[in-house]
mmCIF file of C-alpha atoms and ligand atoms in Angstrom:
data_model
loop_
_atom_site.group_PDB
_atom_site.id
_atom_site.type_symbol
_atom_site.label_atom_id
_atom_site.label_comp_id
_atom_site.label_asym_id
_atom_site.label_seq_id
_atom_site.Cartn_x
_atom_site.Cartn_y
_atom_site.Cartn_z
ATOM 1 C CA UNK A 1 54.429 14.004 42.661
ATOM 2 C CA UNK A 2 53.440 17.078 40.647
ATOM 3 C CA UNK A 3 50.729 16.875 37.998
ATOM 4 C CA UNK A 4 50.320 19.700 35.493
ATOM 5 C CA UNK A 5 46.589 19.835 34.793
ATOM 6 C CA UNK A 6 45.117 21.788 31.853
ATOM 7 C CA UNK A 7 41.658 23.261 32.433
ATOM 8 C CA UNK A 8 39.024 24.538 29.954
ATOM 9 C CA UNK A 9 39.597 27.772 28.005
ATOM 10 C CA UNK A 10 35.888 28.608 27.862
ATOM 11 C CA UNK A 11 33.735 25.507 27.875
ATOM 12 C CA UNK A 12 33.661 23.509 31.098
ATOM 13 C CA UNK A 13 32.889 20.352 29.147
ATOM 14 C CA UNK A 14 36.406 20.463 27.745
ATOM 15 C CA UNK A 15 37.961 19.148 30.953
ATOM 16 C CA UNK A 16 39.343 15.638 30.448
ATOM 17 C CA UNK A 17 38.274 12.624 32.495
ATOM 18 C CA UNK A 18 41.879 12.207 33.569
ATOM 19 C CA UNK A 19 42.154 15.841 34.679
ATOM 20 C CA UNK A 20 39.090 15.329 36.889
ATOM 21 C CA UNK A 21 40.568 12.141 38.266
ATOM 22 C CA UNK A 22 43.878 13.824 39.118
ATOM 23 C CA UNK A 23 42.118 16.801 40.739
ATOM 24 C CA UNK A 24 39.922 14.467 42.805
ATOM 25 C CA UNK A 25 42.889 12.426 43.996
ATOM 26 C CA UNK A 26 45.433 15.190 44.621
ATOM 27 C CA UNK A 27 46.279 16.145 48.213
ATOM 28 C CA UNK A 28 46.436 19.790 47.232
ATOM 29 C CA UNK A 29 45.633 21.898 44.173
ATOM 30 C CA UNK A 30 48.147 24.646 43.393
ATOM 31 C CA UNK A 31 46.337 27.535 41.705
ATOM 32 C CA UNK A 32 47.154 30.740 39.870
ATOM 33 C CA UNK A 33 44.016 32.153 41.525
ATOM 34 C CA UNK A 34 42.254 30.043 44.155
ATOM 35 C CA UNK A 35 38.882 31.788 43.705
ATOM 36 C CA UNK A 36 38.886 31.160 39.951
ATOM 37 C CA UNK A 37 39.803 27.507 40.435
ATOM 38 C CA UNK A 38 37.147 27.114 43.126
ATOM 39 C CA UNK A 39 34.470 27.840 40.495
ATOM 40 C CA UNK A 40 35.788 24.948 38.400
ATOM 41 C CA UNK A 41 36.099 22.623 41.386
ATOM 42 C CA UNK A 42 32.581 23.418 42.613
ATOM 43 C CA UNK A 43 31.160 22.764 39.153
ATOM 44 C CA UNK A 44 32.623 19.259 39.255
ATOM 45 C CA UNK A 45 31.813 18.774 42.966
ATOM 46 C CA UNK A 46 35.482 18.444 43.870
ATOM 47 C CA UNK A 47 36.388 19.441 47.387
ATOM 48 C CA UNK A 48 40.142 19.688 47.911
ATOM 49 C CA UNK A 49 42.515 22.053 49.684
ATOM 50 C CA UNK A 50 43.835 24.746 47.342
ATOM 51 C CA UNK A 51 46.982 26.816 47.665
ATOM 52 C CA UNK A 52 47.972 29.884 45.682
ATOM 53 C CA UNK A 53 51.028 29.531 43.491
ATOM 54 C CA UNK A 54 52.672 32.859 42.699
ATOM 55 C CA UNK A 55 55.431 32.539 40.169
ATOM 56 C CA UNK A 56 56.763 36.031 40.947
ATOM 57 C CA UNK A 57 57.380 35.190 44.589
ATOM 58 C CA UNK A 58 60.339 32.940 45.455
ATOM 59 C CA UNK A 59 58.760 32.088 48.836
ATOM 60 C CA UNK A 60 55.606 30.874 47.136
ATOM 61 C CA UNK A 61 57.648 28.604 44.867
ATOM 62 C CA UNK A 62 59.615 27.271 47.873
ATOM 63 C CA UNK A 63 56.409 26.615 49.844
ATOM 64 C CA UNK A 64 54.984 24.602 46.945
ATOM 65 C CA UNK A 65 58.233 22.620 46.606
ATOM 66 C CA UNK A 66 58.148 21.920 50.377
ATOM 67 C CA UNK A 67 54.628 20.529 50.016
ATOM 68 C CA UNK A 68 55.841 18.228 47.253
ATOM 69 C CA UNK A 69 58.909 17.201 49.260
ATOM 70 C CA UNK A 70 56.667 16.232 52.162
ATOM 71 C CA UNK A 71 55.364 13.439 49.904
ATOM 72 C CA UNK A 72 52.083 15.077 48.929
ATOM 73 C CA UNK A 73 50.604 14.817 45.456
ATOM 74 C CA UNK A 74 49.887 18.227 44.002
ATOM 75 C CA UNK A 75 47.966 19.258 40.892
ATOM 76 C CA UNK A 76 49.023 22.552 39.309
ATOM 77 C CA UNK A 77 46.350 24.521 37.455
ATOM 78 C CA UNK A 78 46.210 27.994 35.944
ATOM 79 C CA UNK A 79 43.145 30.160 35.357
ATOM 80 C CA UNK A 80 42.557 28.531 31.976
ATOM 81 C CA UNK A 81 44.266 26.224 29.528
ATOM 82 C CA UNK A 82 47.613 24.598 30.075
ATOM 83 C CA UNK A 83 49.789 25.873 32.941
ATOM 84 C CA UNK A 84 53.239 27.068 31.804
ATOM 85 C CA UNK A 85 51.899 28.125 28.361
ATOM 86 C CA UNK A 86 51.848 31.931 28.744
ATOM 87 C CA UNK A 87 50.828 31.126 32.308
ATOM 88 C CA UNK A 88 52.563 30.483 35.628
ATOM 89 C CA UNK A 89 54.093 27.102 36.307
ATOM 90 C CA UNK A 90 57.443 26.586 34.626
ATOM 91 C CA UNK A 91 59.525 27.771 37.591
ATOM 92 C CA UNK A 92 57.748 25.340 39.885
ATOM 93 C CA UNK A 93 58.244 22.517 37.372
ATOM 94 C CA UNK A 94 61.959 23.402 37.181
ATOM 95 C CA UNK A 95 62.347 23.493 40.974
ATOM 96 C CA UNK A 96 60.389 20.260 41.377
ATOM 97 C CA UNK A 97 62.650 18.511 38.863
ATOM 98 C CA UNK A 98 65.735 19.912 40.645
ATOM 99 C CA UNK A 99 64.372 18.419 43.872
ATOM 100 C CA UNK A 100 63.928 15.021 42.153
ATOM 101 C CA UNK A 101 60.164 15.197 42.356
ATOM 102 C CA UNK A 102 58.305 13.307 39.667
ATOM 103 C CA UNK A 103 56.417 15.577 37.259
ATOM 104 C CA UNK A 104 53.620 14.421 34.983
ATOM 105 C CA UNK A 105 52.120 16.720 32.346
ATOM 106 C CA UNK A 106 48.541 15.984 31.301
ATOM 107 C CA UNK A 107 47.395 16.796 27.765
ATOM 108 C CA UNK A 108 44.405 19.110 27.490
ATOM 109 C CA UNK A 109 43.031 22.467 26.373
ATOM 110 C CA UNK A 110 45.346 25.189 25.172
ATOM 111 C CA UNK A 111 44.277 28.168 23.050
ATOM 112 C CA UNK A 112 47.343 27.961 20.794
ATOM 113 C CA UNK A 113 46.669 24.361 19.707
ATOM 114 C CA UNK A 114 42.917 24.954 19.444
ATOM 115 C CA UNK A 115 43.378 28.020 17.203
ATOM 116 C CA UNK A 116 46.026 26.492 14.993
ATOM 117 C CA UNK A 117 44.012 23.308 14.437
ATOM 118 C CA UNK A 118 40.994 25.335 13.260
ATOM 119 C CA UNK A 119 43.054 27.694 11.126
ATOM 120 C CA UNK A 120 43.596 25.181 8.341
ATOM 121 C CA UNK A 121 46.969 26.561 7.340
ATOM 122 C CA UNK A 122 49.537 24.077 8.578
ATOM 123 C CA UNK A 123 49.891 20.565 9.847
ATOM 124 C CA UNK A 124 53.404 21.060 11.066
ATOM 125 C CA UNK A 125 55.783 23.826 11.983
ATOM 126 C CA UNK A 126 54.708 27.088 13.560
ATOM 127 C CA UNK A 127 56.197 29.665 15.913
ATOM 128 C CA UNK A 128 54.391 30.546 19.115
ATOM 129 C CA UNK A 129 55.357 33.896 20.627
ATOM 130 C CA UNK A 130 52.674 34.086 23.330
ATOM 131 C CA UNK A 131 52.199 37.664 24.614
ATOM 132 C CA UNK A 132 54.684 40.051 23.028
ATOM 133 C CA UNK A 133 56.572 42.697 25.010
ATOM 134 C CA UNK A 134 54.770 46.037 25.359
ATOM 135 C CA UNK A 135 57.597 47.989 23.710
ATOM 136 C CA UNK A 136 56.682 48.251 19.986
ATOM 137 C CA UNK A 137 60.339 48.074 18.882
ATOM 138 C CA UNK A 138 60.958 44.813 20.738
ATOM 139 C CA UNK A 139 57.643 43.327 19.627
ATOM 140 C CA UNK A 140 58.259 44.243 15.969
ATOM 141 C CA UNK A 141 61.690 42.633 16.075
ATOM 142 C CA UNK A 142 60.293 39.387 17.479
ATOM 143 C CA UNK A 143 57.518 39.332 14.863
ATOM 144 C CA UNK A 144 59.954 39.962 11.997
ATOM 145 C CA UNK A 145 62.407 37.324 13.226
ATOM 146 C CA UNK A 146 59.682 34.720 13.724
ATOM 147 C CA UNK A 147 58.084 35.448 10.345
ATOM 148 C CA UNK A 148 61.521 35.092 8.777
ATOM 149 C CA UNK A 149 61.392 31.398 9.641
ATOM 150 C CA UNK A 150 58.639 31.047 6.997
ATOM 151 C CA UNK A 151 56.160 29.309 9.245
ATOM 152 C CA UNK A 152 52.894 30.655 10.720
ATOM 153 C CA UNK A 153 53.346 32.820 13.810
ATOM 154 C CA UNK A 154 50.870 32.540 16.700
ATOM 155 C CA UNK A 155 50.350 35.291 19.282
ATOM 156 C CA UNK A 156 48.154 35.836 22.324
ATOM 157 C CA UNK A 157 46.751 39.332 22.794
ATOM 158 C CA UNK A 158 44.319 41.082 25.125
ATOM 159 C CA UNK A 159 41.166 42.644 23.637
ATOM 160 C CA UNK A 160 42.391 46.109 24.643
ATOM 161 C CA UNK A 161 45.500 45.795 22.487
ATOM 162 C CA UNK A 162 44.359 43.712 19.506
ATOM 163 C CA UNK A 163 43.996 46.621 17.068
ATOM 164 C CA UNK A 164 47.318 48.110 18.175
ATOM 165 C CA UNK A 165 48.981 44.739 17.631
ATOM 166 C CA UNK A 166 47.415 44.362 14.182
ATOM 167 C CA UNK A 167 48.711 47.840 13.306
ATOM 168 C CA UNK A 168 52.185 46.830 14.424
ATOM 169 C CA UNK A 169 52.023 43.650 12.323
ATOM 170 C CA UNK A 170 50.889 45.686 9.283
ATOM 171 C CA UNK A 171 53.770 48.105 9.780
ATOM 172 C CA UNK A 172 56.326 45.337 10.300
ATOM 173 C CA UNK A 173 55.264 42.735 7.710
ATOM 174 C CA UNK A 174 53.071 44.705 5.277
ATOM 175 C CA UNK A 175 49.380 45.550 4.951
ATOM 176 C CA UNK A 176 48.627 42.496 2.786
ATOM 177 C CA UNK A 177 49.952 39.929 5.261
ATOM 178 C CA UNK A 178 47.336 37.157 5.576
ATOM 179 C CA UNK A 179 46.015 36.547 9.084
ATOM 180 C CA UNK A 180 43.484 34.574 11.061
ATOM 181 C CA UNK A 181 41.984 35.842 14.292
ATOM 182 C CA UNK A 182 40.340 33.267 16.567
ATOM 183 C CA UNK A 183 38.124 34.869 19.222
ATOM 184 C CA UNK A 184 36.328 33.274 22.170
ATOM 185 C CA UNK A 185 37.341 29.721 21.266
ATOM 186 C CA UNK A 186 35.019 27.041 22.658
ATOM 187 C CA UNK A 187 32.570 29.726 23.900
ATOM 188 C CA UNK A 188 29.096 30.667 22.659
ATOM 189 C CA UNK A 189 30.453 33.568 20.592
ATOM 190 C CA UNK A 190 33.375 31.692 19.042
ATOM 191 C CA UNK A 191 34.417 33.622 15.950
ATOM 192 C CA UNK A 192 37.000 33.206 13.210
ATOM 193 C CA UNK A 193 38.018 36.194 11.095
ATOM 194 C CA UNK A 194 40.294 35.795 8.101
ATOM 195 C CA UNK A 195 41.813 38.319 5.721
ATOM 196 C CA UNK A 196 44.769 40.605 5.221
ATOM 197 C CA UNK A 197 45.954 42.411 8.315
ATOM 198 C CA UNK A 198 44.537 45.663 6.862
ATOM 199 C CA UNK A 199 41.100 44.030 6.396
ATOM 200 C CA UNK A 200 41.191 42.792 9.967
ATOM 201 C CA UNK A 201 42.094 46.243 11.297
ATOM 202 C CA UNK A 202 39.097 47.682 9.406
ATOM 203 C CA UNK A 203 36.838 44.898 10.676
ATOM 204 C CA UNK A 204 37.739 45.284 14.355
ATOM 205 C CA UNK A 205 37.894 49.104 14.224
ATOM 206 C CA UNK A 206 34.260 49.206 13.091
ATOM 207 C CA UNK A 207 33.048 47.374 16.194
ATOM 208 C CA UNK A 208 31.683 49.456 19.067
ATOM 209 C CA UNK A 209 33.852 47.432 21.453
ATOM 210 C CA UNK A 210 36.551 44.800 20.990
ATOM 211 C CA UNK A 211 35.880 42.116 23.578
ATOM 212 C CA UNK A 212 36.799 38.534 24.358
ATOM 213 C CA UNK A 213 39.939 36.427 24.225
ATOM 214 C CA UNK A 214 42.058 36.442 21.094
ATOM 215 C CA UNK A 215 44.599 34.287 19.317
ATOM 216 C CA UNK A 216 46.268 35.961 16.340
ATOM 217 C CA UNK A 217 47.801 33.820 13.610
ATOM 218 C CA UNK A 218 50.047 35.352 10.984
ATOM 219 C CA UNK A 219 49.959 33.177 7.892
ATOM 220 C CA UNK A 220 52.567 32.956 5.150
ATOM 221 C CA UNK A 221 51.826 34.370 1.683
ATOM 222 C CA UNK A 222 50.026 31.780 -0.516
ATOM 223 C CA UNK A 223 52.969 31.256 -2.930
ATOM 224 C CA UNK A 224 55.410 30.335 -0.150
ATOM 225 C CA UNK A 225 52.828 28.084 1.460
ATOM 226 C CA UNK A 226 52.367 26.108 -1.769
ATOM 227 C CA UNK A 227 56.116 25.623 -2.208
ATOM 228 C CA UNK A 228 56.465 24.259 1.329
ATOM 229 C CA UNK A 229 53.419 21.969 1.256
ATOM 230 C CA UNK A 230 54.567 20.476 -2.070
ATOM 231 C CA UNK A 231 57.746 19.422 -0.295
ATOM 232 C CA UNK A 232 56.141 18.320 2.954
ATOM 233 C CA UNK A 233 52.335 18.029 3.300
ATOM 234 C CA UNK A 234 52.580 18.346 7.102
ATOM 235 C CA UNK A 235 54.588 21.558 7.015
HETATM 236 N N1 SAM B 1 47.559 28.803 29.424
HETATM 237 C C1 SAM B 1 46.588 29.247 28.446
HETATM 238 C C2 SAM B 1 46.644 28.295 27.253
HETATM 239 O O1 SAM B 1 47.109 27.195 27.399
HETATM 240 O O2 SAM B 1 46.189 28.678 26.198
HETATM 241 C C3 SAM B 1 46.823 30.685 28.064
HETATM 242 C C4 SAM B 1 46.637 31.643 29.194
HETATM 243 S S1 SAM B 1 46.978 33.283 28.744
HETATM 244 C C5 SAM B 1 47.104 34.064 30.302
HETATM 245 C C6 SAM B 1 45.431 33.858 28.220
HETATM 246 C C7 SAM B 1 45.407 34.143 26.706
HETATM 247 O O3 SAM B 1 45.152 32.934 25.999
HETATM 248 C C8 SAM B 1 44.307 35.088 26.283
HETATM 249 O O4 SAM B 1 44.701 36.444 26.425
HETATM 250 C C9 SAM B 1 44.117 34.715 24.821
HETATM 251 O O5 SAM B 1 45.127 35.290 24.028
HETATM 252 C C10 SAM B 1 44.324 33.198 24.896
HETATM 253 N N2 SAM B 1 43.035 32.526 25.139
HETATM 254 C C11 SAM B 1 42.626 31.914 26.262
HETATM 255 N N3 SAM B 1 41.375 31.435 26.127
HETATM 256 C C12 SAM B 1 40.981 31.740 24.874
HETATM 257 C C13 SAM B 1 39.802 31.534 24.119
HETATM 258 N N4 SAM B 1 38.752 30.907 24.640
HETATM 259 N N5 SAM B 1 39.744 31.999 22.843
HETATM 260 C C14 SAM B 1 40.798 32.637 22.304
HETATM 261 N N6 SAM B 1 41.946 32.866 22.961
HETATM 262 C C15 SAM B 1 42.043 32.435 24.225
#
């Protein structure tokens, strides 16, 4: 049996009771990084064998499938949030399903859901692009295509590339495109910044250093938003 176990994205209190239960009862915990997971396990006084899961290594995937085939119960975790969401895991889930191993996916923290819920811009459709490719041409194309669907677009970005990404969005969709930036969700310095993409570029460029974890949300222009919500309040 394979359990997919979401872990906190910044506040250890955000672990669910069920996640703790599954971690306590698993035979082995499959980790993106065993040292990172050990910090979480120690905090909750959980002592279990851990094993590194490396999605880029076929042998690592096979070893994890072998463990599952031997009848063991494994819990898959990533460094933070929900495994398989811009994180390792999906290949193992696929191989486990191919091997007729039961997979159970626990609900829990994920930065995309957390940011979108606090954004106050939609109760329904959105497009999640995760981390965009490094090549500006490819990234711009994905942004334009996703925005063309007329629903908010959610991106993950590293602090080192946030301003570059905002510049690319401004160039691709226009300087006045409305955006929301959610930084350090669930942490002490949680911060929400709203404005046009140009205003956000100015805001972040003024800071001595851009730090923390970021979710970028590209909103639709107000007129389009009104049209859609009149038709469907959960859009
Ligand atoms: N699997 C995770 C999830 O379910 O959200 C995502 C892991 S991905 C490797 C890490 C990215 O998620 C960060 O670069 C950032 O874009 C976003 N992220 C994670 N924690 C965050 C937080 N506390 N605040 C804002 N964004 C966060």
